[in-house]
Coordinates of C-alpha atoms in Angstrom, one line a residue:
M24 CA 89.0 42.2 -11.6
G25 CA 87.7 44.7 -14.1
Y26 CA 84.1 44.4 -13.0
L27 CA 85.1 44.8 -9.0
M28 CA 87.0 48.2 -9.7
D29 CA 83.5 50.2 -11.8
I30 CA 81.7 49.0 -8.4
L31 CA 84.8 50.6 -6.6
S32 CA 84.8 53.5 -9.1
Q33 CA 81.0 54.1 -8.9
L34 CA 81.0 53.8 -4.9
G35 CA 83.3 56.3 -4.6
D36 CA 81.2 58.7 -6.8
G37 CA 78.3 57.6 -4.6
F38 CA 80.4 59.1 -0.9
A39 CA 82.2 61.8 -2.8
N40 CA 78.2 62.3 -4.5
I41 CA 76.4 62.4 -0.2
M42 CA 79.3 63.5 1.5
S43 CA 79.6 67.0 -0.3
N44 CA 75.5 67.3 0.0
P45 CA 74.8 68.4 3.7
H46 CA 71.3 68.1 2.9
S47 CA 71.9 64.1 2.7
L48 CA 74.3 64.4 6.1
L49 CA 71.6 65.9 7.8
A50 CA 68.8 64.1 6.2
A51 CA 70.6 60.6 7.5
L52 CA 70.7 61.8 11.2
I53 CA 67.3 62.7 11.0
G54 CA 66.5 59.4 9.3
C55 CA 67.8 57.4 11.5
L56 CA 66.9 58.9 14.9
L57 CA 63.6 59.3 13.6
G58 CA 63.8 55.7 12.9
T59 CA 65.2 54.2 15.8
I60 CA 62.5 56.1 17.7
V61 CA 59.8 54.9 15.4
G62 CA 61.5 51.2 16.1
I63 CA 61.1 52.0 20.5
L64 CA 57.3 53.3 20.0
P65 CA 54.9 49.4 19.4
G66 CA 52.0 50.0 16.3
L67 CA 54.0 52.7 13.8
G68 CA 56.7 50.7 11.9
P69 CA 59.0 51.5 9.2
S70 CA 56.2 51.8 6.7
T71 CA 53.7 53.7 8.3
T72 CA 56.4 56.4 9.0
I73 CA 57.9 56.8 6.0
A74 CA 54.0 57.1 4.3
L75 CA 53.2 59.6 6.6
L76 CA 56.6 61.4 5.6
I77 CA 55.5 61.8 2.0
P78 CA 54.2 65.4 2.2
V79 CA 57.6 66.4 3.8
A80 CA 59.4 64.5 0.7
L81 CA 58.3 66.0 -2.1
T82 CA 59.3 69.3 -1.1
L83 CA 62.9 67.6 -1.2
D84 CA 64.9 66.6 -4.0
P85 CA 64.7 62.9 -5.0
Q86 CA 68.2 62.6 -3.5
T87 CA 67.6 63.9 0.0
A88 CA 63.7 62.2 0.3
L89 CA 65.1 59.2 -0.7
V90 CA 68.4 58.8 1.7
M91 CA 65.9 59.6 5.0
A92 CA 63.8 57.3 4.2
L93 CA 66.4 54.8 3.8
A94 CA 67.6 55.8 7.1
I95 CA 64.0 54.9 8.6
Y96 CA 64.8 51.9 7.6
L97 CA 67.9 51.5 8.9
G98 CA 67.0 52.9 12.3
A99 CA 63.9 51.4 13.3
M100 CA 65.2 47.8 12.7
Y101 CA 67.6 48.7 15.9
G102 CA 64.6 50.8 17.5
G103 CA 62.9 47.6 17.9
T104 CA 65.1 46.2 19.9
L105 CA 65.0 48.4 22.3
T106 CA 62.2 48.2 23.6
S107 CA 63.0 44.2 23.2
V108 CA 65.1 43.8 24.6
L109 CA 64.5 46.4 28.3
L110 CA 61.0 45.8 28.5
N111 CA 59.8 42.1 26.6
I112 CA 58.0 44.2 24.3
P113 CA 59.1 43.6 20.2
G114 CA 58.6 47.0 19.0
E115 CA 58.5 45.4 15.0
P116 CA 57.4 42.1 14.6
S117 CA 61.3 41.4 13.7
S118 CA 62.6 41.9 16.7
V119 CA 60.0 38.6 18.3
M120 CA 62.9 36.1 17.9
T121 CA 65.5 39.4 19.6
A122 CA 63.0 39.4 22.6
L123 CA 63.6 35.2 23.4
D124 CA 67.2 36.0 24.3
G125 CA 67.7 39.4 25.0
Y126 CA 64.9 40.2 27.9
Q127 CA 66.0 37.4 29.8
L128 CA 69.7 39.1 29.5
A129 CA 68.6 41.5 30.7
R130 CA 66.7 39.8 34.0
Q131 CA 70.2 38.3 34.3
G132 CA 71.4 42.2 34.8
K133 CA 73.3 42.3 31.4
A134 CA 70.7 44.4 29.0
G135 CA 74.2 46.1 28.5
A136 CA 75.8 43.2 26.9
A137 CA 72.7 42.5 24.8
L138 CA 72.5 45.8 23.1
A139 CA 76.2 46.3 22.6
V140 CA 75.9 42.9 20.3
A141 CA 72.9 43.6 19.0
A142 CA 74.3 47.5 18.1
I143 CA 77.6 45.5 16.2
G144 CA 75.8 42.6 14.9
S145 CA 72.9 45.5 13.1
F146 CA 76.1 47.6 12.1
I147 CA 78.2 44.4 10.5
G148 CA 74.8 42.2 9.0
G149 CA 74.6 46.1 7.0
T150 CA 77.0 46.8 5.7
L151 CA 78.0 43.6 4.6
S152 CA 74.5 43.2 3.3
V153 CA 75.3 46.6 1.6
V154 CA 78.3 44.9 0.3
A155 CA 76.2 42.2 -1.3
L156 CA 74.1 44.4 -2.9
M157 CA 77.0 45.9 -4.9
A158 CA 77.9 43.3 -6.4
L159 CA 75.2 40.3 -6.6
A160 CA 72.1 42.9 -7.1
P161 CA 71.4 41.7 -10.5
P162 CA 72.6 37.8 -11.1
L163 CA 70.1 37.5 -7.1
A164 CA 67.0 38.9 -9.0
S165 CA 66.6 37.1 -11.7
A166 CA 66.8 33.7 -9.5
A167 CA 64.2 35.3 -6.9
L168 CA 62.0 34.8 -10.0
A169 CA 62.3 31.0 -9.8
F170 CA 60.7 31.2 -6.4
G171 CA 56.9 31.3 -7.3
P172 CA 54.1 31.1 -4.8
A173 CA 54.4 27.1 -4.5
E174 CA 58.0 27.7 -3.3
Y175 CA 57.0 30.1 -1.2
F176 CA 54.4 27.7 0.5
G177 CA 56.5 25.0 0.7
V178 CA 59.4 27.6 2.4
L179 CA 56.8 28.5 4.8
V180 CA 56.3 24.8 6.0
L181 CA 59.2 24.1 6.7
A182 CA 60.4 27.1 9.3
L183 CA 56.5 26.3 10.6
V184 CA 58.1 22.6 11.6
L185 CA 61.4 24.4 12.5
S186 CA 60.2 26.3 15.3
A187 CA 57.6 24.4 16.3
S188 CA 61.1 21.8 16.9
L189 CA 63.3 24.7 18.0
I190 CA 61.8 26.8 20.5
G191 CA 60.0 25.2 23.4
K192 CA 61.2 21.1 24.1
S193 CA 57.9 19.9 23.2
V194 CA 57.2 19.6 19.3
F195 CA 53.7 18.8 19.9
R196 CA 53.6 21.4 22.4
G197 CA 55.3 23.5 19.7
L198 CA 52.9 22.8 16.9
I199 CA 49.7 23.5 19.7
S200 CA 50.7 27.0 19.5
I201 CA 51.8 27.3 15.8
M202 CA 48.0 25.7 15.1
F203 CA 46.4 28.7 17.2
G204 CA 48.1 31.5 15.8
L205 CA 47.5 30.0 12.5
M206 CA 43.7 30.0 13.2
L207 CA 44.4 33.5 14.0
A208 CA 45.7 34.6 10.9
T209 CA 43.0 33.5 9.2
I210 CA 40.4 36.3 11.2
G211 CA 39.7 38.7 8.9
T212 CA 37.6 39.6 5.0
D213 CA 39.2 37.5 2.7
L214 CA 40.9 39.4 0.0
Q215 CA 39.6 37.0 -2.9
T216 CA 35.6 36.4 -2.3
G217 CA 35.2 39.4 0.1
V218 CA 33.3 37.5 2.6
P219 CA 34.1 38.1 6.8
R220 CA 35.5 35.3 8.7
F221 CA 35.7 34.9 12.1
T222 CA 34.5 37.9 13.1
F223 CA 31.5 37.9 14.6
G224 CA 29.9 40.8 13.3
E225 CA 32.7 42.9 15.0
S226 CA 33.8 44.8 12.3
G227 CA 37.4 45.8 14.4
L228 CA 38.7 42.5 13.0
L229 CA 36.9 43.2 9.3
E230 CA 41.0 43.5 8.2
G231 CA 42.2 41.2 10.2
I232 CA 44.3 41.6 13.2
D233 CA 47.0 44.0 13.2
L234 CA 50.4 41.5 13.9
I235 CA 51.4 44.7 16.6
I236 CA 48.7 43.5 18.3
P237 CA 49.7 40.0 19.8
I238 CA 53.1 40.8 19.8
I239 CA 52.9 43.3 22.5
G240 CA 50.1 41.6 24.2
V241 CA 51.5 37.8 24.8
F242 CA 55.3 39.6 25.2
G243 CA 54.6 42.6 27.0
V244 CA 51.3 42.2 28.9
G245 CA 51.8 38.5 29.3
E246 CA 54.9 39.4 31.2
V247 CA 53.8 41.6 34.0
L248 CA 50.6 38.7 34.2
W249 CA 53.5 36.7 34.6
S250 CA 55.6 38.6 37.0
L251 CA 52.1 39.1 38.6
V252 CA 51.4 35.4 39.7
H253 CA 54.3 34.2 40.1
P254 CA 56.1 36.9 41.6
E255 CA 59.2 34.4 43.5
E256 CA 60.2 34.7 38.9
A257 CA 60.0 39.0 39.1
P258 CA 62.2 41.2 40.5
S259 CA 60.6 42.8 43.8
K260 CA 62.7 45.0 43.2
A261 CA 65.3 46.8 40.2
L262 CA 66.4 45.1 37.6
K263 CA 70.5 45.7 38.5
I264 CA 72.8 45.6 36.1
R265 CA 75.6 43.5 37.1
G266 CA 79.4 43.3 36.3
R267 CA 79.9 45.1 33.7
I268 CA 77.6 47.3 30.6
W269 CA 79.5 46.0 28.3
P270 CA 80.3 42.9 26.4
S271 CA 83.5 40.1 28.3
R272 CA 86.1 38.3 26.0
E273 CA 83.5 35.2 26.0
D274 CA 80.0 37.4 24.3
S275 CA 81.9 38.1 22.2
R276 CA 84.0 35.3 21.0
R277 CA 80.1 33.2 21.3
S278 CA 79.1 36.2 19.1
A279 CA 80.9 35.9 16.4
M280 CA 80.1 33.4 13.8
P281 CA 76.9 33.2 14.5
T282 CA 77.0 37.2 13.4
L283 CA 78.9 36.4 9.9
R284 CA 76.3 33.0 9.3
S285 CA 73.7 35.3 9.7
S286 CA 74.4 38.9 7.9
I287 CA 75.0 36.3 5.2
I288 CA 70.9 34.6 5.7
G289 CA 69.5 37.8 6.3
F290 CA 70.8 38.8 2.9
F291 CA 69.2 36.3 0.8
A292 CA 66.5 36.1 3.5
G293 CA 65.8 39.6 2.0
V294 CA 66.1 39.0 -1.7
L295 CA 63.2 36.9 -1.4
P296 CA 60.0 38.7 -2.4
G297 CA 57.7 39.2 0.9
S298 CA 59.9 37.8 3.4
G299 CA 61.8 40.8 4.7
S300 CA 63.3 41.4 7.9
T301 CA 61.1 39.1 9.8
M302 CA 61.5 36.1 8.2
A303 CA 65.6 36.8 8.1
S304 CA 65.8 36.6 11.7
F305 CA 63.7 34.0 12.7
I306 CA 65.5 31.7 9.9
S307 CA 69.0 33.0 11.8
Y308 CA 67.7 32.6 14.9
T309 CA 66.4 28.7 14.1
V310 CA 70.3 27.9 12.7
E311 CA 72.0 28.8 15.3
K312 CA 70.0 27.5 18.3
R313 CA 70.1 24.0 15.5
I314 CA 73.7 24.2 15.6
S315 CA 74.8 25.2 18.8
T316 CA 76.4 23.3 21.7
R317 CA 74.1 24.5 24.0
P318 CA 71.1 24.6 22.7
D319 CA 69.0 24.8 26.0
K320 CA 70.5 28.0 27.2
F321 CA 68.5 29.6 23.9
G322 CA 65.0 31.0 25.1
K323 CA 66.9 31.2 28.7
G324 CA 70.0 34.2 28.0
A325 CA 71.9 32.9 24.6
I326 CA 74.1 36.3 23.9
E327 CA 74.3 34.6 20.4
G328 CA 70.3 34.2 19.9
V329 CA 70.6 37.8 20.0
A330 CA 73.7 38.4 17.9
A331 CA 72.2 35.8 15.6
A332 CA 68.7 37.7 15.1
E333 CA 69.4 41.4 15.1
T334 CA 72.2 40.9 12.7
A335 CA 69.9 39.0 9.8
N336 CA 67.1 41.8 11.1
N337 CA 69.8 44.5 9.3
A338 CA 71.6 42.3 7.5
S339 CA 67.8 42.4 5.2
T340 CA 67.5 45.3 4.5
G341 CA 70.1 45.5 1.6
G342 CA 68.7 42.7 0.3
A343 CA 65.4 43.4 0.6
L344 CA 66.5 46.5 -1.5
V345 CA 68.0 43.7 -4.1
P346 CA 63.6 43.4 -5.8
M347 CA 62.9 46.7 -5.5
L348 CA 65.8 48.1 -7.3
T349 CA 66.3 45.5 -9.7
L350 CA 63.4 44.6 -10.9
G351 CA 60.3 47.2 -9.2
I352 CA 59.5 44.2 -6.6
P353 CA 58.9 44.8 -3.2
G354 CA 60.8 42.6 -0.7
S355 CA 59.0 44.5 2.3
G356 CA 56.5 46.4 3.7
A357 CA 59.4 49.4 4.2
T358 CA 61.1 48.7 0.2
A359 CA 56.8 48.4 -1.2
V360 CA 56.6 52.5 0.3
L361 CA 60.1 53.4 -1.1
L362 CA 59.1 51.8 -4.5
A363 CA 56.1 54.7 -3.8
Y364 CA 59.1 57.2 -3.0
L365 CA 60.2 56.8 -7.0
I366 CA 57.7 57.0 -9.0
M367 CA 55.9 59.5 -7.2
Y368 CA 59.5 60.8 -8.8
G369 CA 59.2 59.7 -11.9
I370 CA 62.5 57.2 -11.5
Q371 CA 61.3 53.8 -12.9
P372 CA 63.1 50.9 -11.0
G373 CA 64.6 47.6 -13.0
P374 CA 66.5 46.2 -15.0
G375 CA 68.4 49.6 -15.9
F376 CA 68.0 51.7 -12.8
F377 CA 71.9 51.1 -12.0
T378 CA 73.1 52.2 -16.2
Q379 CA 70.0 54.9 -16.7
N380 CA 70.4 56.6 -12.5
A381 CA 73.6 55.7 -11.9
S382 CA 74.4 58.8 -10.1
L383 CA 71.6 58.3 -7.8
A384 CA 72.2 54.6 -7.8
W385 CA 75.5 55.1 -6.0
A386 CA 75.1 58.0 -3.3
L387 CA 71.7 56.0 -2.3
I388 CA 74.1 52.4 -1.7
A389 CA 76.7 55.5 0.3
S390 CA 74.6 56.2 2.0
L391 CA 73.5 53.0 3.7
Y392 CA 76.7 52.9 4.6
V393 CA 76.8 56.2 6.4
S394 CA 73.2 55.5 7.8
N395 CA 75.0 52.0 10.0
V396 CA 77.8 54.0 10.9
I397 CA 75.7 56.7 12.2
L398 CA 73.3 54.2 14.0
L399 CA 76.1 52.2 15.6
I400 CA 77.6 55.8 16.5
L401 CA 74.5 57.0 18.2
N402 CA 73.5 54.0 20.1
L403 CA 76.4 52.2 21.3
P404 CA 77.8 55.8 23.6
L405 CA 74.2 55.6 24.5
I406 CA 74.1 51.7 26.2
P407 CA 74.6 52.9 29.8
L408 CA 71.1 55.7 29.6
F409 CA 69.5 52.9 28.3
V410 CA 70.4 50.3 30.8
K411 CA 69.7 52.9 33.2
L412 CA 65.8 52.3 32.0
I413 CA 65.6 49.1 33.7
D414 CA 67.3 50.2 36.6
V415 CA 64.0 51.5 38.2
P416 CA 61.6 49.6 41.0
A417 CA 59.9 46.4 39.6
R418 CA 56.4 48.2 40.8
F419 CA 57.0 51.6 38.7
L420 CA 58.3 48.9 35.4
F421 CA 54.4 46.9 35.7
P422 CA 52.6 50.4 35.4
A423 CA 55.3 51.3 32.9
I424 CA 55.0 48.1 30.6
M425 CA 51.3 48.0 30.9
A426 CA 51.1 51.4 29.7
V427 CA 53.7 51.1 26.4
A428 CA 51.8 48.3 25.6
V429 CA 48.1 49.6 25.9
I430 CA 49.2 52.9 23.8
G431 CA 50.7 51.1 21.2
G432 CA 48.0 49.2 20.4
Y433 CA 45.7 52.0 20.1
A434 CA 48.0 54.2 18.3
G435 CA 47.8 52.1 15.3
S436 CA 44.6 52.5 14.4
N437 CA 43.7 55.4 17.3
S438 CA 41.0 52.1 18.2
L439 CA 39.9 51.6 21.7
F440 CA 38.8 48.0 20.5
D441 CA 42.8 46.9 19.9
A442 CA 44.2 48.1 22.5
G443 CA 41.7 46.1 24.4
L444 CA 43.2 43.5 22.3
V445 CA 45.7 44.2 23.7
V446 CA 44.5 43.6 26.8
L447 CA 43.2 40.1 26.0
F448 CA 46.3 39.2 24.3
G449 CA 48.0 39.0 27.2
I450 CA 45.4 37.1 29.2
V451 CA 45.6 34.5 26.0
G452 CA 49.8 35.1 26.6
Y453 CA 50.0 34.3 30.3
L454 CA 47.2 31.6 30.1
M455 CA 49.7 29.7 27.3
R456 CA 52.4 30.3 29.7
E457 CA 50.8 28.2 32.7
A458 CA 49.5 25.5 30.2
R459 CA 53.0 25.2 29.6
L460 CA 52.6 26.1 25.5
S461 CA 54.5 28.5 23.7
P462 CA 53.7 32.6 23.3
A463 CA 56.2 33.4 20.5
L464 CA 54.9 30.2 18.1
L465 CA 51.8 31.7 17.8
V466 CA 52.2 35.0 17.5
I467 CA 55.5 33.5 14.6
G468 CA 51.7 31.3 13.6
L469 CA 50.0 34.4 13.1
V470 CA 53.0 36.3 10.7
L471 CA 53.5 33.1 8.8
G472 CA 50.1 32.0 8.3
Q473 CA 49.4 34.8 7.0
M474 CA 52.1 34.6 4.2
L475 CA 51.1 30.8 4.0
E476 CA 47.1 31.0 2.5
T477 CA 48.0 33.6 0.1
R478 CA 51.0 31.8 -0.9
F479 CA 49.1 28.3 -1.2
R480 CA 45.9 29.5 -2.9
Q481 CA 48.3 31.6 -5.2
A482 CA 49.4 28.1 -6.6
L483 CA 45.7 26.4 -6.6
A484 CA 45.4 29.3 -8.8
L485 CA 48.0 29.2 -10.8
D486 CA 47.2 25.8 -11.9
N487 CA 43.6 25.4 -11.4
G488 CA 43.0 23.9 -8.2
S489 CA 45.0 21.1 -8.1
V490 CA 46.7 20.5 -4.8
V491 CA 49.2 18.2 -6.4
G492 CA 50.5 20.1 -8.9
A493 CA 50.2 23.6 -6.9
L494 CA 53.1 20.8 -4.0
T495 CA 54.6 19.0 -6.5
T496 CA 57.6 21.6 -8.0
P497 CA 61.2 20.1 -7.1
I498 CA 61.7 22.7 -3.6
T499 CA 58.6 22.3 -3.1
L500 CA 59.0 19.1 -2.4
V501 CA 62.7 19.6 -1.0
C502 CA 61.7 22.1 1.0
L503 CA 57.5 19.1 2.5
G504 CA 60.6 16.3 2.7
I505 CA 62.6 17.8 5.2
A506 CA 59.6 19.6 7.3
A507 CA 58.1 15.4 7.6
L508 CA 61.5 14.3 8.2
L509 CA 62.0 16.3 11.1
I510 CA 58.9 15.9 12.7
A511 CA 59.6 12.2 12.3
L512 CA 62.5 12.8 13.7
D513 CA 61.4 14.5 17.0
V514 CA 59.1 11.8 17.4
R515 CA 61.8 9.4 17.5
R516 CA 63.5 11.4 19.8
T517 CA 60.2 12.0 22.2
L518 CA 59.8 8.2 21.5
M519 CA 62.9 7.6 23.2
E520 CA 63.0 9.8 26.4
A521 CA 59.4 8.3 27.0
R522 CA 61.7 5.1 26.7
R523 CA 64.4 5.7 28.7
R524 CA 62.4 7.6 31.3
A525 CA 60.0 4.6 31.6
R526 CA 63.1 1.8 32.7
T527 CA 64.9 4.2 34.6
K528 CA 61.2 4.7 36.8
D529 CA 61.2 0.6 36.9
R530 CA 65.3 0.1 37.3
D531 CA 65.2 2.4 40.5
A532 CA 61.9 1.0 41.8
P533 CA 62.2 -1.1 45.1
E534 CA 62.3 -4.9 44.8
S535 CA 59.0 -6.2 46.3
V536 CA 59.7 -8.6 49.7
I537 CA 58.4 -11.6 50.1
V538 CA 57.4 -12.2 53.9
P539 CA 56.5 -16.2 54.5
G540 CA 53.3 -16.4 56.4

């Protein structure tokens, strides 16, 4: 009880600090607005934006600068949702899972419901993660250190197998899509040897493929190409909003428990250094599909899929701050830049951060609450305006999607080569859909593949090149065992379905009639 009262007392001091400081409140508002805009524009991202604002931050006091940076971090999470739902172009890698169901809901005239559920889920997930950050930061930071490279490798393998079994109808085709993504992840200069891999002499590939390029290509451009080739599946007129804009009672009921579960999953996924919001949204989405009573709806417009992905996305922000503030270990790309902010001001993160910088620490935590409230107030009233963006004829919408996609590819590096890659990945995404492969799994393979290779090679280095030694830690073995079991179960299910279809075909076949000669 004394520990709880101490936390509440310090949180009260943090709120008093923020609410009595107009500069901090203004910084939170500006950060939320800027972050939302950044999330909408593919290719920028919160990490880049926060880094670009360092010259501005140097003119501000530490608290104001950090409050604005955190608000940008939170705002970008929701901003990426808008283009995911309305245009099928994830503004951030963490919004890929949102696009799977969000865009389908928009095509069904339920864009408003999807955006409202995303906004409310983001608020709940972000708020609960801050509560957990206050109460659990020190013990969780220590527990996170138990995860070394080998353990991370096991978790990533399990995540890839889960994705193959849950996204798409065929595990075999899912694994093909993932392998394609893993192959793309190897393109670029090897960071350990400095040797270019699969660049074919093209300097634009030396740094590898920027994650945002295939994301906006296979989803944005790929969707346009698919709609042009298959006009019967594309809206010839405007994507009309049918019925109510806000979620129905049934939508709210279906979203309630996924929101609570994903808040927990997202926070703990964020605590693990290097996992970030992309992993959090992915895990939450796959868990919800696994336990759902209607898994066939996922990918076709399941409102609970949007709730799970967006809640976990924002809940991971509080979790990512745990290792950054208490251990000085960034939990994501954005927190790595935030760490640079702290060091720039001479503030040392680590175990003593909450005692040596108590006033700043609790002001930052209070600002997270304030920023979440600001985002909710900003975004909910604007949902009717947002949904009007798709209430336009397809002949205008498709060129706009193409323009946003190509500009997004160019903006990340000011490179026409990257803009061309966006179009190329759009063609790849279209061809994959024609072959009944999953473009989403290609992106997941690319996103997780880079982490997978890094963790595997780190594990090998720590065990002097021994594969057996690197992959036989208890946590790794459990993860690999579960992955193998999932593959075996899916293979068994596929074989049983094939036999069932064969028996049905034999039973329905007409019996031959012998005519006496």
